[in-house]
Short mmCIF file of C-alpha atoms in Angstrom, two decimals:
data_model
loop_
_atom_site.label_atom_id
_atom_site.label_comp_id
_atom_site.label_asym_id
_atom_site.label_seq_id
_atom_site.Cartn_x
_atom_site.Cartn_y
_atom_site.Cartn_z
CA UNK A 20 117.71 113.68 98.00
CA UNK A 21 115.91 112.31 101.03
CA UNK A 22 116.47 109.92 103.12
CA UNK A 23 113.78 108.26 104.77
CA UNK A 24 113.60 110.33 107.66
CA UNK A 25 113.84 113.31 105.42
CA UNK A 26 110.53 111.40 103.52
CA UNK A 27 108.92 111.41 106.58
CA UNK A 28 109.83 114.98 108.25
CA UNK A 29 109.05 116.63 105.55
CA UNK A 30 105.09 114.85 105.85
CA UNK A 31 104.69 116.20 109.63
CA UNK A 32 104.12 119.05 108.07
CA UNK A 33 101.03 118.61 106.51
CA UNK A 34 100.01 117.40 110.09
CA UNK A 35 97.29 120.10 111.51
CA UNK A 36 97.09 121.57 115.00
CA UNK A 37 93.81 118.74 116.22
CA UNK A 38 94.18 115.97 113.27
CA UNK A 39 93.78 112.11 114.32
CA UNK A 40 96.36 110.80 111.92
CA UNK A 41 96.73 107.08 111.03
CA UNK A 42 100.03 105.98 109.92
CA UNK A 43 101.45 102.79 107.67
CA UNK A 44 103.62 100.55 107.81
CA UNK A 45 107.10 101.49 107.53
CA UNK A 46 108.53 104.60 106.55
CA UNK A 47 105.01 106.50 107.80
CA UNK A 48 105.63 104.86 111.21
CA UNK A 49 108.41 106.84 110.69
CA UNK A 50 106.34 110.84 110.80
CA UNK A 51 105.78 110.66 115.00
CA UNK A 52 109.58 111.32 115.11
CA UNK A 53 109.12 114.88 113.39
CA UNK A 54 105.38 116.30 115.02
CA UNK A 55 105.65 120.08 115.69
CA UNK A 56 105.96 120.05 119.60
CA UNK A 57 102.77 123.20 119.54
CA UNK A 58 100.33 121.19 118.07
CA UNK A 59 98.28 117.79 119.67
CA UNK A 60 98.15 115.59 117.43
CA UNK A 61 96.16 111.33 117.62
CA UNK A 62 98.67 109.34 115.96
CA UNK A 63 95.51 105.93 116.08
CA UNK A 64 97.08 102.32 115.05
CA UNK A 65 94.12 99.47 113.76
CA UNK A 66 95.46 96.91 115.69
CA UNK A 67 93.84 99.12 118.01
CA UNK A 68 95.99 102.51 120.42
CA UNK A 69 95.11 105.71 120.10
CA UNK A 70 97.62 107.94 121.62
CA UNK A 71 101.05 106.62 120.00
CA UNK A 72 104.66 108.88 120.47
CA UNK A 73 107.86 108.62 119.02
CA UNK A 74 109.39 105.37 119.11
CA UNK A 75 111.15 104.67 121.95
CA UNK A 76 115.32 105.33 122.78
CA UNK A 77 117.28 101.67 122.97
CA UNK A 78 116.94 99.98 126.33
CA UNK A 79 112.99 101.88 126.97
CA UNK A 80 111.85 99.49 124.61
CA UNK A 81 108.40 97.41 125.75
CA UNK A 82 107.54 94.82 124.29
CA UNK A 83 103.67 94.82 125.39
CA UNK A 84 103.29 98.36 123.16
CA UNK A 85 103.16 98.14 119.84
CA UNK A 86 102.00 98.95 116.18
CA UNK A 87 100.58 97.45 113.93
CA UNK A 88 103.68 96.58 112.02
CA UNK A 89 104.61 95.53 115.34
CA UNK A 90 107.08 97.85 115.88
CA UNK A 91 107.50 98.57 119.66
CA UNK A 92 105.83 101.82 120.69
CA UNK A 93 105.47 105.16 123.22
CA UNK A 94 101.96 105.87 124.32
CA UNK A 95 101.43 109.53 125.42
CA UNK A 96 99.78 110.69 128.42
CA UNK A 97 95.60 110.03 127.76
CA UNK A 98 96.52 106.86 125.11
CA UNK A 99 93.83 104.32 124.79
CA UNK A 100 94.00 100.51 124.15
CA UNK A 101 91.18 98.93 122.37
CA UNK A 102 90.41 95.42 119.73
CA UNK A 103 90.25 95.62 115.98
CA UNK A 104 86.87 96.43 115.61
CA UNK A 105 86.73 99.58 117.66
CA UNK A 106 89.89 100.20 115.88
CA UNK A 107 87.98 99.56 111.98
CA UNK A 108 85.07 101.42 113.11
CA UNK A 109 87.18 104.27 113.77
CA UNK A 110 88.15 104.22 110.28
CA UNK A 111 85.46 103.06 108.91
CA UNK A 112 83.42 105.80 110.33
CA UNK A 113 85.83 108.02 108.95
CA UNK A 114 86.85 109.21 112.19
CA UNK A 115 90.49 109.57 111.45
CA UNK A 116 91.74 113.06 109.09
CA UNK A 117 94.93 111.76 107.15
CA UNK A 118 96.49 108.17 107.04
CA UNK A 119 100.13 108.34 105.77
CA UNK A 120 100.88 104.94 103.21
CA UNK A 121 103.59 103.30 101.65
CA UNK A 122 103.28 102.18 98.30
CA UNK A 123 105.19 99.74 95.85
CA UNK A 124 102.99 101.77 93.34
CA UNK A 125 100.95 105.41 92.29
CA UNK A 126 99.04 106.02 89.27
CA UNK A 127 98.86 108.84 88.46
CA UNK A 128 95.08 108.47 89.08
CA UNK A 129 95.82 108.21 92.24
CA UNK A 130 95.17 104.46 92.11
CA UNK A 131 97.41 102.92 94.88
CA UNK A 132 99.40 99.06 94.97
CA UNK A 133 100.80 98.61 98.57
CA UNK A 134 100.07 95.43 99.41
CA UNK A 135 101.28 92.18 97.28
CA UNK A 136 103.17 91.23 94.37
CA UNK A 137 102.54 88.19 92.63
CA UNK A 138 104.23 85.18 93.83
CA UNK A 139 105.58 86.47 96.69
CA UNK A 140 104.12 85.67 100.46
CA UNK A 141 102.17 87.98 102.09
CA UNK A 142 100.24 87.30 105.46
CA UNK A 143 97.38 89.12 104.26
CA UNK A 144 95.46 92.71 103.56
CA UNK A 145 95.97 93.84 106.47
CA UNK A 146 93.85 97.13 107.18
CA UNK A 147 95.11 99.45 103.86
CA UNK A 148 91.94 98.74 101.68
CA UNK A 149 89.94 99.49 104.43
CA UNK A 150 92.17 102.47 104.95
CA UNK A 151 92.00 103.17 101.13
CA UNK A 152 88.78 103.35 101.07
CA UNK A 153 87.70 105.21 103.78
CA UNK A 154 89.41 108.74 104.27
CA UNK A 155 89.24 111.68 102.61
CA UNK A 156 93.13 112.51 103.04
CA UNK A 157 95.27 109.87 101.82
CA UNK A 158 99.76 110.74 101.48
CA UNK A 159 101.84 108.18 100.41
CA UNK A 160 105.15 108.17 101.27
CA UNK A 161 107.93 106.05 99.18
CA UNK A 162 110.92 106.08 97.81
CA UNK A 163 110.14 107.12 93.72
CA UNK A 164 111.99 104.28 92.07
CA UNK A 165 112.08 100.76 93.30
CA UNK A 166 115.65 98.39 93.90
CA UNK A 167 115.88 97.41 90.38
CA UNK A 168 115.13 101.86 89.43
CA UNK A 169 112.24 101.79 87.86
CA UNK A 170 109.93 104.27 88.52
CA UNK A 171 106.71 103.49 90.79
CA UNK A 172 104.81 106.20 90.01
CA UNK A 173 102.71 105.41 87.29
CA UNK A 174 100.70 105.74 84.12
CA UNK A 175 98.52 102.75 85.36
CA UNK A 176 99.23 100.58 88.37
CA UNK A 177 100.78 96.45 87.41
CA UNK A 178 100.61 95.85 90.61
CA UNK A 179 96.99 94.11 92.88
CA UNK A 180 95.66 97.87 93.56
CA UNK A 181 94.75 98.18 96.94
CA UNK A 182 92.12 101.04 95.84
CA UNK A 183 91.73 103.43 93.03
CA UNK A 184 91.76 106.61 92.82
CA UNK A 185 92.46 107.51 95.52
CA UNK A 186 96.16 109.15 96.16
CA UNK A 187 95.92 113.21 97.23
CA UNK A 188 99.71 113.37 97.64
CA UNK A 189 103.41 111.60 97.71
CA UNK A 190 106.74 112.32 99.13
CA UNK A 191 109.44 110.67 97.82
CA UNK A 192 113.17 110.83 98.04
CA UNK A 193 113.22 113.07 94.84
CA UNK A 194 109.77 115.60 95.13
CA UNK A 195 106.16 116.63 96.78
CA UNK A 196 103.73 115.14 94.25
CA UNK A 197 99.80 116.28 94.47
CA UNK A 198 97.02 113.93 92.72
CA UNK A 199 95.24 115.25 90.64
CA UNK A 200 92.97 114.72 87.93
CA UNK A 201 94.83 116.04 84.74
CA UNK A 202 98.17 113.47 86.00
CA UNK A 203 101.07 114.20 88.60
CA UNK A 204 101.92 117.73 89.76
CA UNK A 205 105.27 118.25 90.75
CA UNK A 206 104.99 120.89 93.38
CA UNK A 207 108.14 121.21 95.59
CA UNK A 208 111.54 118.98 94.53
CA UNK A 209 113.13 117.92 97.26
CA UNK A 210 117.24 118.85 98.17
CA UNK A 211 119.83 118.73 95.29
CA UNK A 212 117.39 116.84 93.11
CA UNK A 213 116.76 118.86 89.60
CA UNK A 214 113.47 118.86 87.44
CA UNK A 215 115.18 116.94 84.98
CA UNK A 216 116.17 114.27 87.59
CA UNK A 217 112.61 113.95 89.02
CA UNK A 218 111.12 113.95 85.06
CA UNK A 219 113.41 110.45 84.20
CA UNK A 220 112.32 108.95 87.59
CA UNK A 221 108.37 109.54 86.84
CA UNK A 222 106.58 106.90 83.82
CA UNK A 223 103.01 108.73 84.66
CA UNK A 224 102.48 111.65 83.19
CA UNK A 225 103.75 114.79 84.87
CA UNK A 226 102.82 118.13 85.16
CA UNK A 227 105.96 120.81 85.39
CA UNK A 228 105.21 124.54 86.78
CA UNK A 229 107.68 127.82 85.05
CA UNK A 230 108.95 127.49 89.04
CA UNK A 231 109.70 124.74 91.09
CA UNK A 232 110.71 125.41 94.74
CA UNK A 233 113.57 123.21 96.60
CA UNK A 234 110.67 122.00 99.60
CA UNK A 235 111.48 123.01 103.48
CA UNK A 236 112.04 120.06 105.66
CA UNK A 237 113.18 122.89 108.63
CA UNK A 238 111.21 125.03 110.08
#
């Protein structure tokens, strides 16, 4: 089973040389810590940063450098800063190659709910709706179940939707899953996790191949 860093490390393997990548709040922000050093990747944050690096070491934080989740960040040589209008122009203009988001629920059709739980106060939609409407490659990083142990991979989302039929892949603490037109396709299982455990934690339709390899985190 993976922890949050393990999920981010597995997703980092999906990042390719030359990609422009938007990282959502939560687990996705950790992905920048694990990208291979031999490739060039530009991380973008919708508050107006292009060229983010890994999180700063303790004691080296700069309170003026933050991401969309108000976490302190580092920047790489050549990084640039701009207003939100320019940032969302990049997003809406489909200049981002990969979007990595957290989620509260994902449906077997690829719908995503990640912005609001009814009855709980939220600050606003944020940039998620623009991201899911514009991005062609969306990976979700999340725990397979919620704090109550209920599945977050469902036949249909019960929470207010952020986007419809937009998620391509999900990486959880239990598995790597692709969203297909026939349901969730189990691609890899986390170290030490069985297919039966994944099946029991997934309410949506799960397609299980004859051979489901254990995911390779390192290398």
